[in-house]
Structures are given as C-alpha cells and as structure tokens.
Short mmCIF file of C-alpha atoms and ligand atoms in Angstrom, two decimals:
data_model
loop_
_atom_site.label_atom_id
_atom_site.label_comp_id
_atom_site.label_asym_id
_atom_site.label_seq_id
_atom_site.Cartn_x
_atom_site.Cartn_y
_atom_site.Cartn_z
CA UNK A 102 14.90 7.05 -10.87
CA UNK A 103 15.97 9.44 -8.72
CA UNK A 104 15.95 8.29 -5.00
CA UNK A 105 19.22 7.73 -3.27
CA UNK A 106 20.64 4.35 -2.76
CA UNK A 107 22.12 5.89 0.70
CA UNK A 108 22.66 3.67 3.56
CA UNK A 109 20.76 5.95 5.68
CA UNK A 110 17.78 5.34 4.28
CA UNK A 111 17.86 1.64 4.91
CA UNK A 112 16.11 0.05 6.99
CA UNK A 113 16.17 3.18 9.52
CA UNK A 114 13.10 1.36 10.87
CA UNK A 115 15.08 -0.47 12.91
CA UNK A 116 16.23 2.02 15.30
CA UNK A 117 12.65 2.05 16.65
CA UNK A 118 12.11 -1.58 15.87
CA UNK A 119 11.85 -1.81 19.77
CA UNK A 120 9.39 -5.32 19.30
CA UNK A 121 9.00 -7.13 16.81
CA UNK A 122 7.19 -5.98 13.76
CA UNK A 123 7.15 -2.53 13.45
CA UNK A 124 3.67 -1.18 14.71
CA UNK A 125 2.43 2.41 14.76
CA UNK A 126 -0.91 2.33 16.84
CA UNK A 127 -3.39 4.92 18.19
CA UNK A 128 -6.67 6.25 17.08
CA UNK A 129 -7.97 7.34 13.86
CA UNK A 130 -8.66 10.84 15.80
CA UNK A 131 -7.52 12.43 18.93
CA UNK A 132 -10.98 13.33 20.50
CA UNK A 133 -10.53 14.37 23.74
CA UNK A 134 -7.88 14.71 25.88
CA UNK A 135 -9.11 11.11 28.18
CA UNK A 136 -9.67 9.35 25.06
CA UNK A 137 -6.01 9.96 23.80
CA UNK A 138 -4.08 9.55 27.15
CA UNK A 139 -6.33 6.00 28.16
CA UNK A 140 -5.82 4.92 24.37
CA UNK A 141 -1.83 5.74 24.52
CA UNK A 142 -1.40 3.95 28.14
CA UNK A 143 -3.00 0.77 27.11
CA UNK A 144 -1.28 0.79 23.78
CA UNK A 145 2.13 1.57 26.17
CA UNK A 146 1.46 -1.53 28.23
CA UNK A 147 1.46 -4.01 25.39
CA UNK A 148 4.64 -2.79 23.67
CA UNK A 149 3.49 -0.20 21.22
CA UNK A 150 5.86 2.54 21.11
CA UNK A 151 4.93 4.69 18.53
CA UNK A 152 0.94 6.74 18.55
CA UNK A 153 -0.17 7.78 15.85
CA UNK A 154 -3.53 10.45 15.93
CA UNK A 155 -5.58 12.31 13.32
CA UNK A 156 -5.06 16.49 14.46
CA UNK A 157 -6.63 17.42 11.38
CA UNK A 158 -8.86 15.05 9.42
CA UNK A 159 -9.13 15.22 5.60
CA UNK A 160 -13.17 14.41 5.71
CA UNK A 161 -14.71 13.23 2.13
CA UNK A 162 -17.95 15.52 2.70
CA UNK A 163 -17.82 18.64 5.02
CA UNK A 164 -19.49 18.90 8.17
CA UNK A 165 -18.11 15.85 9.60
CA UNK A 166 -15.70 16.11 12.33
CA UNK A 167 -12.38 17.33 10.97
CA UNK A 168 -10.11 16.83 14.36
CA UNK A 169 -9.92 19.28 16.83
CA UNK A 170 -7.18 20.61 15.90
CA UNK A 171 -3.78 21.97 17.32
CA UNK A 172 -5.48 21.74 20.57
CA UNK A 173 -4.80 17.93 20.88
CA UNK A 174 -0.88 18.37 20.04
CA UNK A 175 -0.71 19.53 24.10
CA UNK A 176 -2.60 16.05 25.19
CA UNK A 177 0.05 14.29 22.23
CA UNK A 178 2.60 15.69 24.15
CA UNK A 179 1.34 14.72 27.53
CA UNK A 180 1.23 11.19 26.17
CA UNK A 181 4.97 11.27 24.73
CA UNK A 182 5.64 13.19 28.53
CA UNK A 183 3.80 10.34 30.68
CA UNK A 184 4.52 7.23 28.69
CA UNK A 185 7.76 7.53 26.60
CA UNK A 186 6.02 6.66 23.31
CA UNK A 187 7.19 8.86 19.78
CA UNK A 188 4.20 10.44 18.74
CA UNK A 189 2.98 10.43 14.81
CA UNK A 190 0.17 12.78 13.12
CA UNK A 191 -0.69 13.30 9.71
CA UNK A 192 0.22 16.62 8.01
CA UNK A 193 -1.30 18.25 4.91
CA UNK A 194 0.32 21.77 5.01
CA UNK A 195 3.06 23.69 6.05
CA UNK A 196 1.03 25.62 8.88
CA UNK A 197 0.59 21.59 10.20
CA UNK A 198 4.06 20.98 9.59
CA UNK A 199 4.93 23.91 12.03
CA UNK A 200 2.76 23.31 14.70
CA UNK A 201 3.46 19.60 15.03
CA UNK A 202 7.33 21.01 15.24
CA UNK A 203 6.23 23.38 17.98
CA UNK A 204 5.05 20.40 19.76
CA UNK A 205 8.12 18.00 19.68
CA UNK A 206 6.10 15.39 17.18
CA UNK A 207 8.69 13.01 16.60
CA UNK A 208 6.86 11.10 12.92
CA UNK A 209 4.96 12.89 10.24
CA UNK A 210 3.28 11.40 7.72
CA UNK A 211 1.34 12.57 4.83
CA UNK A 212 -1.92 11.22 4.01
CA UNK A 213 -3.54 9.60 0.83
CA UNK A 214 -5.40 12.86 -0.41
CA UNK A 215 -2.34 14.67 0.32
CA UNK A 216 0.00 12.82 -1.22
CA UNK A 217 -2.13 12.61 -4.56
CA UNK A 218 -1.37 16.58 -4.56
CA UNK A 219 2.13 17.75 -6.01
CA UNK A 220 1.22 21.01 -5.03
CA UNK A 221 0.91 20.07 -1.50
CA UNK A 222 3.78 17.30 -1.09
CA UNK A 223 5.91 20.79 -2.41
CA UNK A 224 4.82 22.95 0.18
CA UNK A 225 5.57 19.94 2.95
CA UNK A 226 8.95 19.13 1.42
CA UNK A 227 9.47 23.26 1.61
CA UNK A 228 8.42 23.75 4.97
CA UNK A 229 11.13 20.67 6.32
CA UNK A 230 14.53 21.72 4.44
CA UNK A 231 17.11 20.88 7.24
CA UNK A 232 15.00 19.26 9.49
CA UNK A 233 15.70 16.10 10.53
CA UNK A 234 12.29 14.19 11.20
CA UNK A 235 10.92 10.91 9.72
CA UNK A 236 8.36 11.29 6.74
CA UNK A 237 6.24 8.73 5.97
CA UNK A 238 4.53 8.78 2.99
CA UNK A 239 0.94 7.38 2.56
CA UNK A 240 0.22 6.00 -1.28
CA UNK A 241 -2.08 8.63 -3.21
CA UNK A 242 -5.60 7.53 -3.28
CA UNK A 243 -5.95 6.50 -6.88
CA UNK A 244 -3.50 3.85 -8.31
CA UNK A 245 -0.69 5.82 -9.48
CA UNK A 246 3.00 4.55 -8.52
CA UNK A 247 4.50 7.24 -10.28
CA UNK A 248 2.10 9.73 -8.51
CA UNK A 249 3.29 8.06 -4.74
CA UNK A 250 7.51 7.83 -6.36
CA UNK A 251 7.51 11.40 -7.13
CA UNK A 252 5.73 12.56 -3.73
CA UNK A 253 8.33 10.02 -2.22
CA UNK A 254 11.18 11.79 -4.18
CA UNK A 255 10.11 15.25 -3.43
CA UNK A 256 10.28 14.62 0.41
CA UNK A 257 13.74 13.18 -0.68
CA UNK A 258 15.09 15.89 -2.65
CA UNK A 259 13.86 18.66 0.77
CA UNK A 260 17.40 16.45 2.30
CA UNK A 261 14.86 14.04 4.29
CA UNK A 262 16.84 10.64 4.87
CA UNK A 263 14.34 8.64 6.93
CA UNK A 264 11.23 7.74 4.68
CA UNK A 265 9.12 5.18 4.51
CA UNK A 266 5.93 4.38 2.02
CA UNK A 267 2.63 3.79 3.70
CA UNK A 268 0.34 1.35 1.90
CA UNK A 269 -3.80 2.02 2.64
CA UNK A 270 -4.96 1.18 -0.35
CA UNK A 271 -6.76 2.59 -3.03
CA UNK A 272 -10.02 3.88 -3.73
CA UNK A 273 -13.03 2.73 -6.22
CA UNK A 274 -16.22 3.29 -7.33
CA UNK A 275 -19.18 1.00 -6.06
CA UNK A 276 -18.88 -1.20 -2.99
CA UNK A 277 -16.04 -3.72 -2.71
CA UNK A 278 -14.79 -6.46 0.09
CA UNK A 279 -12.38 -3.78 1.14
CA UNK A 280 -12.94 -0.09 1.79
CA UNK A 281 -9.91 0.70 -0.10
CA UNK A 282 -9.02 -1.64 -2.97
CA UNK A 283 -5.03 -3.09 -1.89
CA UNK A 284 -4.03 -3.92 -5.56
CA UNK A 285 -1.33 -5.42 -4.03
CA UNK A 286 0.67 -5.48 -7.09
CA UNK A 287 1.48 -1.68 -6.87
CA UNK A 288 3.39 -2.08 -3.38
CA UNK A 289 5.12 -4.84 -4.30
CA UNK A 290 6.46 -2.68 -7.58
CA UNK A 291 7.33 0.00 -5.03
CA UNK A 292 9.90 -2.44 -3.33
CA UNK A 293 11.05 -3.72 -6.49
CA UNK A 294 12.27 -0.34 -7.79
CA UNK A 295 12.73 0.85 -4.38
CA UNK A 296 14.50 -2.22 -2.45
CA UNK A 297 15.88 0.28 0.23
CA UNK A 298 12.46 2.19 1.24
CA UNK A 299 10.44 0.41 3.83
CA UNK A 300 7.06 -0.11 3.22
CA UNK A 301 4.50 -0.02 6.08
CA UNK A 302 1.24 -1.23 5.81
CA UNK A 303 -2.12 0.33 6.54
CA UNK A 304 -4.72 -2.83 7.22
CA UNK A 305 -7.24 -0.42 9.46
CA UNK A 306 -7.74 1.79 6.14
CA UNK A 307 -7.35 -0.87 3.28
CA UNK A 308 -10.32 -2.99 4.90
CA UNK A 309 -12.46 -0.24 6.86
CA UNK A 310 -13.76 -3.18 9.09
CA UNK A 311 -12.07 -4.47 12.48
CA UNK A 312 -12.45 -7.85 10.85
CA UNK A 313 -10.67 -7.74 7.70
CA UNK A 314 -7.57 -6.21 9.64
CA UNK A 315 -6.25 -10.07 10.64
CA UNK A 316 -6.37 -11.76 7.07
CA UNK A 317 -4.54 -7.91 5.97
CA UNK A 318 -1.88 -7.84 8.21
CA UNK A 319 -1.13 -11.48 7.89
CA UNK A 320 -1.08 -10.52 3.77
CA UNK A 321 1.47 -7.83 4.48
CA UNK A 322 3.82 -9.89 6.58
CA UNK A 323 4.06 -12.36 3.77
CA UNK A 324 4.57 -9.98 1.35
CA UNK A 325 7.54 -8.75 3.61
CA UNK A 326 6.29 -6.04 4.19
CA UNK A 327 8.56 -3.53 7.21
CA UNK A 328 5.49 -2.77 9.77
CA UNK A 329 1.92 -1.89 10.54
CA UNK A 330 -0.02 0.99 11.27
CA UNK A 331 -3.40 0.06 13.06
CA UNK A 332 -6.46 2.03 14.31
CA UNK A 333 -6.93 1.36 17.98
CA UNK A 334 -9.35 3.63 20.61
CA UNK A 335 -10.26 2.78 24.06
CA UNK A 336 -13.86 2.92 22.74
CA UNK A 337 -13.91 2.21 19.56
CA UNK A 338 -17.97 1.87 18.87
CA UNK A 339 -17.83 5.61 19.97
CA UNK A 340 -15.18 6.70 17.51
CA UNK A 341 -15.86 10.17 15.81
CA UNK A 342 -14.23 9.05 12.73
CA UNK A 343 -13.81 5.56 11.15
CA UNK A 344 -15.82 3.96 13.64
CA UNK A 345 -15.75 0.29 11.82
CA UNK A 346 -12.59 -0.06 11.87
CA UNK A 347 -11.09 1.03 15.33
CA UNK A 348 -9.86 -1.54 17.46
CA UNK A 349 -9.40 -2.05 21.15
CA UNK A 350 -6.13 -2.34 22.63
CA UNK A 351 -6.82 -5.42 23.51
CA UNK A 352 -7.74 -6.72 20.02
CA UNK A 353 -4.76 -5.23 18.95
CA UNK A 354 -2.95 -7.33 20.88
CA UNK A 355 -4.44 -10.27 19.96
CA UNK A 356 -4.32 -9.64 16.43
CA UNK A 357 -0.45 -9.09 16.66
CA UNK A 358 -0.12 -12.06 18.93
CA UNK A 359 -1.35 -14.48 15.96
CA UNK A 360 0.59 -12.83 13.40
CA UNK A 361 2.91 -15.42 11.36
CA UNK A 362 6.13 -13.57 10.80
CA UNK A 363 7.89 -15.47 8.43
CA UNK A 364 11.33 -14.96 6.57
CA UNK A 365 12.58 -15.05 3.34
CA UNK A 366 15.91 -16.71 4.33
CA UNK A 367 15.38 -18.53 7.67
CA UNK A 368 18.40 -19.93 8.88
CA UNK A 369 19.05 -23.40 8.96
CA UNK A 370 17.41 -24.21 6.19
CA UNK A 371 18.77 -25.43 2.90
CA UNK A 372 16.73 -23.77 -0.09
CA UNK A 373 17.78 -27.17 -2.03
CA UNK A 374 14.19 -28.61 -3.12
CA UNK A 375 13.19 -24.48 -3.67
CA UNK A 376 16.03 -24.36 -6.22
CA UNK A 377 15.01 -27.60 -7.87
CA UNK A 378 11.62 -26.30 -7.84
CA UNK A 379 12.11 -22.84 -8.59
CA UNK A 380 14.38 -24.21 -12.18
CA UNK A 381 11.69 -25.86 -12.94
CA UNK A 382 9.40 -22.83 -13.04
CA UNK A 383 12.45 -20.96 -15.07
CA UNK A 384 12.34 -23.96 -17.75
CA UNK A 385 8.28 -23.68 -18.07
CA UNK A 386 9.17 -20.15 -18.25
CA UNK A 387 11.00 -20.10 -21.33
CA UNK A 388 8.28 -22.57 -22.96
CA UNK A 389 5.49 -19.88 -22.10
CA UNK A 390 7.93 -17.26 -23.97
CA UNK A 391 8.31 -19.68 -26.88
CA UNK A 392 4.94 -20.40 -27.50
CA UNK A 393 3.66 -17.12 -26.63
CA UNK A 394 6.52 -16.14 -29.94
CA UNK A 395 5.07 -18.47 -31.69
CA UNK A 396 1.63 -17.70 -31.32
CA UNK A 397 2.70 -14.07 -32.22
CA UNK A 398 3.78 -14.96 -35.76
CA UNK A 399 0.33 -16.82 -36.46
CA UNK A 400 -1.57 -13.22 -35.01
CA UNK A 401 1.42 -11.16 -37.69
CA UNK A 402 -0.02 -13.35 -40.20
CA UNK A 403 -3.65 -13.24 -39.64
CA UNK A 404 -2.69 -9.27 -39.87
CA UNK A 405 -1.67 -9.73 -43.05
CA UNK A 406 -4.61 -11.58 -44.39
CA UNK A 407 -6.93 -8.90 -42.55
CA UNK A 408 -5.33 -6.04 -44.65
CA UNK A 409 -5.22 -7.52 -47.93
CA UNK A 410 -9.19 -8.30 -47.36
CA UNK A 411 -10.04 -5.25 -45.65
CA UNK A 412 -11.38 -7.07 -42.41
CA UNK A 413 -11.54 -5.01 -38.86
CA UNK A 414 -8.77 -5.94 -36.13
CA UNK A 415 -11.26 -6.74 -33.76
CA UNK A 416 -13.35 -9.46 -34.37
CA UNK A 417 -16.07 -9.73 -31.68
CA UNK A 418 -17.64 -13.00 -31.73
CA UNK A 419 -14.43 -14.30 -32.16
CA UNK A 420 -12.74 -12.70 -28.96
CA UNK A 421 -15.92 -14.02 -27.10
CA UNK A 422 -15.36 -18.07 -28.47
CA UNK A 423 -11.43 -17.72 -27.50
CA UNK A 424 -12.91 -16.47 -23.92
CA UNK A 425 -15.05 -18.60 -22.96
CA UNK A 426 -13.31 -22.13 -24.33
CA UNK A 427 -10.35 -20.79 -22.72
CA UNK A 428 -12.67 -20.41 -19.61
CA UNK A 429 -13.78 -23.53 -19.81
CA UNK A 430 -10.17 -25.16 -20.75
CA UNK A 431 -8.82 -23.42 -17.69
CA UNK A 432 -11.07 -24.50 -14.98
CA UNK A 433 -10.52 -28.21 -16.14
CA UNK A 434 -6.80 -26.80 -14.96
CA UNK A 435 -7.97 -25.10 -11.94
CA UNK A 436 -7.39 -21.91 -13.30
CA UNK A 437 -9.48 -19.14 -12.04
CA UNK A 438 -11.70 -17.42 -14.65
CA UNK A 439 -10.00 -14.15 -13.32
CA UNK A 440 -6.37 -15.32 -13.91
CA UNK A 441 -6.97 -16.96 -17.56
CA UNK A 442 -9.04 -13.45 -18.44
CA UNK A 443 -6.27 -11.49 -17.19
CA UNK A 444 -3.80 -13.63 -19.58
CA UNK A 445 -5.89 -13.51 -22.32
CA UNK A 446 -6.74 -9.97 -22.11
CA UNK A 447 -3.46 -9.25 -21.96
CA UNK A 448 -2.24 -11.19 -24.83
CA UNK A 449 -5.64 -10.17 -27.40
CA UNK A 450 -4.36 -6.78 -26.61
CA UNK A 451 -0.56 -7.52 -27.45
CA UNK A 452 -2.20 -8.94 -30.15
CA UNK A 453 -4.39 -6.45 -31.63
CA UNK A 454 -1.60 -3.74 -31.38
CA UNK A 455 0.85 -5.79 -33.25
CA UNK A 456 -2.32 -6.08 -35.77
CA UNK A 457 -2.39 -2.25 -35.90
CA UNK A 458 1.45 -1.69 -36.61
CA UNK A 459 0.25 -4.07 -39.97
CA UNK A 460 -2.58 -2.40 -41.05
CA UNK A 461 -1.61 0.97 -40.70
CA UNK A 462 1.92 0.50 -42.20
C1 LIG B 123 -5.75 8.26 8.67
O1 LIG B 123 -4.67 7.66 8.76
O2 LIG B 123 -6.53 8.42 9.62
C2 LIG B 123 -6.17 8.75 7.35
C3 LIG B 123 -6.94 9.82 7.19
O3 LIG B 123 -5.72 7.98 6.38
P1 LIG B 123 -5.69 8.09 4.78
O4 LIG B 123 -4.89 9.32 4.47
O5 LIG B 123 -5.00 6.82 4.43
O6 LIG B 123 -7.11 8.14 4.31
MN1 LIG B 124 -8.77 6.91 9.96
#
C-alpha cells in the first residue's frame, strides 16, 4: 500500500468543517447564470459553505445536455465573489483542470467515469504537480477498490496532500431500489486500509431520488462516514440533469436538520456492558472458527472418498437440500435467507476448492 500515513492528510476536512458535518451542496449542473447565483445564496444562508456544480457533464448517451461549459466558471466565481463560499466542479481532463485554475476553483473532484480511467486520473495527476488544491476522488463506477486506491494513489504520488474519497455508488444492470448500488462494504474497506483518508458520501447519486437521500445520509453518518455531498437547485423539477434527485434548499435543510450524528466514543460514557458484550461475540467467534475447522476436515474427507470413486465435486441436488434446510433452519433463527445464502455460498465454495486441491493432486 502505497499512500502516505502523513499527518497532513488527516482529517484536513476540518479546516473547512465550518458546521457540523461536512456538506458540499449545489446543483447537479450550473445552468444559467440566475439558477447558480439564487441556488448558491440560499445554500449560503443555511450554512453551506462549499458549492459544488457540474461545468462539464459526463452524459451516458450523447445529445443530452453536457454543461455549458467554461462559461459558467465566471457565474462560479461571482458566487465565491458575492457569498464567500469555496467553489467545487468536477474535472475529467487536464484542459478542465486548467480552466477551473484560471478561475480560482478552490475543490476539484474527479468523477465516477473518470476515475474508472487510469489513463485519465494520469493526465489529472500530471496537469496538478505542485499545486496545492484539494482532490476529491469519486469511487469508479463498477465495484473495484483497487481501481478507486490506485486513482487515489496516483493523485497522491502528483505531491497532492488533501484528498478525500467520494462514495456514489456503483452501477448495475436492471433496475434496483437505488440508482447506483452502495455495496456499502467497499467504503467501509476503503477506511479500513485507509484510516487517514476521509470519506465523503454521495446520497443524491447513490439513490437518484430526493427521497432515498434521508435514509442514505443517515446510513453514512453511522457508518462514520467525514461529510456529504448533496444535489440542491432552486428549481429542482426544472433541472437539466438529474432531475429526481435535486433538492431544494430548503429540503436540504431539513434533511440535515434530522440527521443523527452519532459518535463512536461519546464522552461520558463507560463502554463497560459493550466490552462484556462485545467478549462475548469474540468467544462465539472462536466457536464459529472451530466448527467451521471442523466441518472442513469432514468436506477433506468426503474429497477423498469422491476421488477414489470417481464422483464430480459438485453435487447439485445436494447443494440445493443443504440450501434450502439451511433456509428453512435459519428463519426459525431469524436469519435472513440473504445472510444464511451468503454464508453458505461462501463456505460450499471454500469447500469445493479445498475438494479440487484433492482431486487434482
Ligand atoms: C455529479 O456529481 O454530478 C456526477 C456526474 O457524478 P458521478 O461522477 O458520481 O456520476
Ligand atoms: Mn448529478
């Protein structure tokens, strides 16, 4: 792992942690130049003090609107000029890179299409050697932590010190709840081999509906996560991009108003009864382990029995009985049919590749 354990790079969010959490707001696009200064003075009055706006828009299909372009930096910089607020846009090339320089744009970030693009990242990380800005890095759009470390790492290695990880989610085929899938589990790897890099979340892309952006946010707190970026236009039904999930101002505040924030460590409270539970859950732990070895050697000797008679590993109608009375056993548990699959899956395929290390030896 190569990212820097420096100081520097921890929790830098905090020198703009002007309120309390950390929320980048502003529209999905800068439209025109009322939209973006009425937008930006409403976000100003509730405490917002960092826009974000789409210059350029990466656009699935063409012909959609794709931003209008370095025009809007001017009205970005009237905004930053009339209201005080740091200004953030999205950057996919070095020509972006420049102009957003030219025009005093304090954040960059790089977003999910981008960041899924060595090639790309490259040219960005070329185009800032010895500039000092903050980069924040969007996750690429398919599920690939490695893919989002290494665009993290190249920003790194162009002698960037403030980063930060965006989380938006990631896309699927078919229709889900969520326009872009969370998998939660690939953030929360992020901070565990990453403790230092803050993570920000995303809720206005992950969901793609104003209502899903409460339950996301909420989600993202708990997970202690470091901020928020959130969609918000003065207009939002007449949005020119991502019209389902641009917010008012005034929802926004609302939304943030309910937020839990909770801590890991409050103080004044003694984490007592969370040690006694939290041995307990080491001791059942170590049982799992122990049976899980034990139910190992059984599946080593069934191995054995299949090579000596020539049998297949996989035994269908088998693997379908052990699903479904483990379905059946779990549920009596309240166990989800989702969890005990995703045990059992797990272990049949520990399982069948221990299997394979017997018959092919
Ligand atoms: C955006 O922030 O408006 C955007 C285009 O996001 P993403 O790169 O996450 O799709
Ligand atoms: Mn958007």
């Amino acid at each position: 792992m190569k990212i820097k354990k420096s100081r520097e790079m921890n929790n830098w969010l905090d020198d703009f942690k002007l309120n309390h959490p950390f929320v980048i707001a502003g529209p999905c696009s800068a439209e025109t130049k009322e939209q973006v200064l009425n937008t930006a003075h409403q976000l100003k009055e509730l405490g917002i003090n960092i826009y974000r706006a789409g210059v350029w828009k990466p656009r699935t299909r063409p012909n959609l609107f794709e931003g209008v372009g370095s025009k809007s930096l001017e009205w970005l910089k009237q905004v930053k000029k009339e209201t005080g607020m740091l200004i953030a846009v999205e950057v996919a090339n070095k020509q972006h890179v420049y102009e957003a320089l030219k025009s005093d744009i304090d954040i960059l970030w790089i977003g999910a299409r981008t960041s899924a693009n060595p090639f790309s990242v490259q040219e960005i990380a070329d185009s800032l050697k010895g500039i000092d800005i903050p980069i924040l890095v969007k996750n690429p759009i398919n599920p690939d932590l490695e893919l989002w470390i290494g665009a993290i790492e190249r920003i790194q290695q162009s002698g960037i010190t403030r980063i930060a990880a965006i989380h938006r989610g990631f896309s699927s085929y078919g229709t889900t709840k969520f326009r872009n899938i969370p998998q939660w589990q690939i953030p929360i790897e992020l901070k565990r081999r990453i403790p230092q890099l803050p993570i920000i979340c995303d809720p206005s892309h992950i969901g793609g509906t104003r209502e899903l952006i409460t339950t996301i946010s909420q989600k993202a707190m708990d997970l202690d996560m470091d901020g928020l970026m959130i969609e918000a236009h003065c207009n939002p039904l007449e949005a020119w991009s991502d019209v389902n999930q641009q917010i008012t101002p005034k929802h926004l505040k609302k939304i943030l108003k309910e937020l839990v924030r909770r801590k890991i460590k409050p103080d004044n409270v003694s984490l007592s009864d969370l040690e006694d539970l939290r041995h307990r859950i080491d001791k059942h732990d170590k049982e799992l382990l122990t049976i899980l070895a034990d139910r190992m050697s059984c599946v080593i000797e069934i191995g054995n029995y299949k090579k000596k008679n020539q049998m297949t590993i996989l035994q269908t109608n088998r693997w379908n009985e052990i699903l479904q009375s483990r379905f059946i056993k779990g549920r009596s548990l309240d166990l989800s049919d989702e969890f005990v699959k995703s045990i059992f899956k797990s272990i049949h395929q520990e399982s069948i590749n221990k299997q394979e290390l017997i018959l092919n030896s």
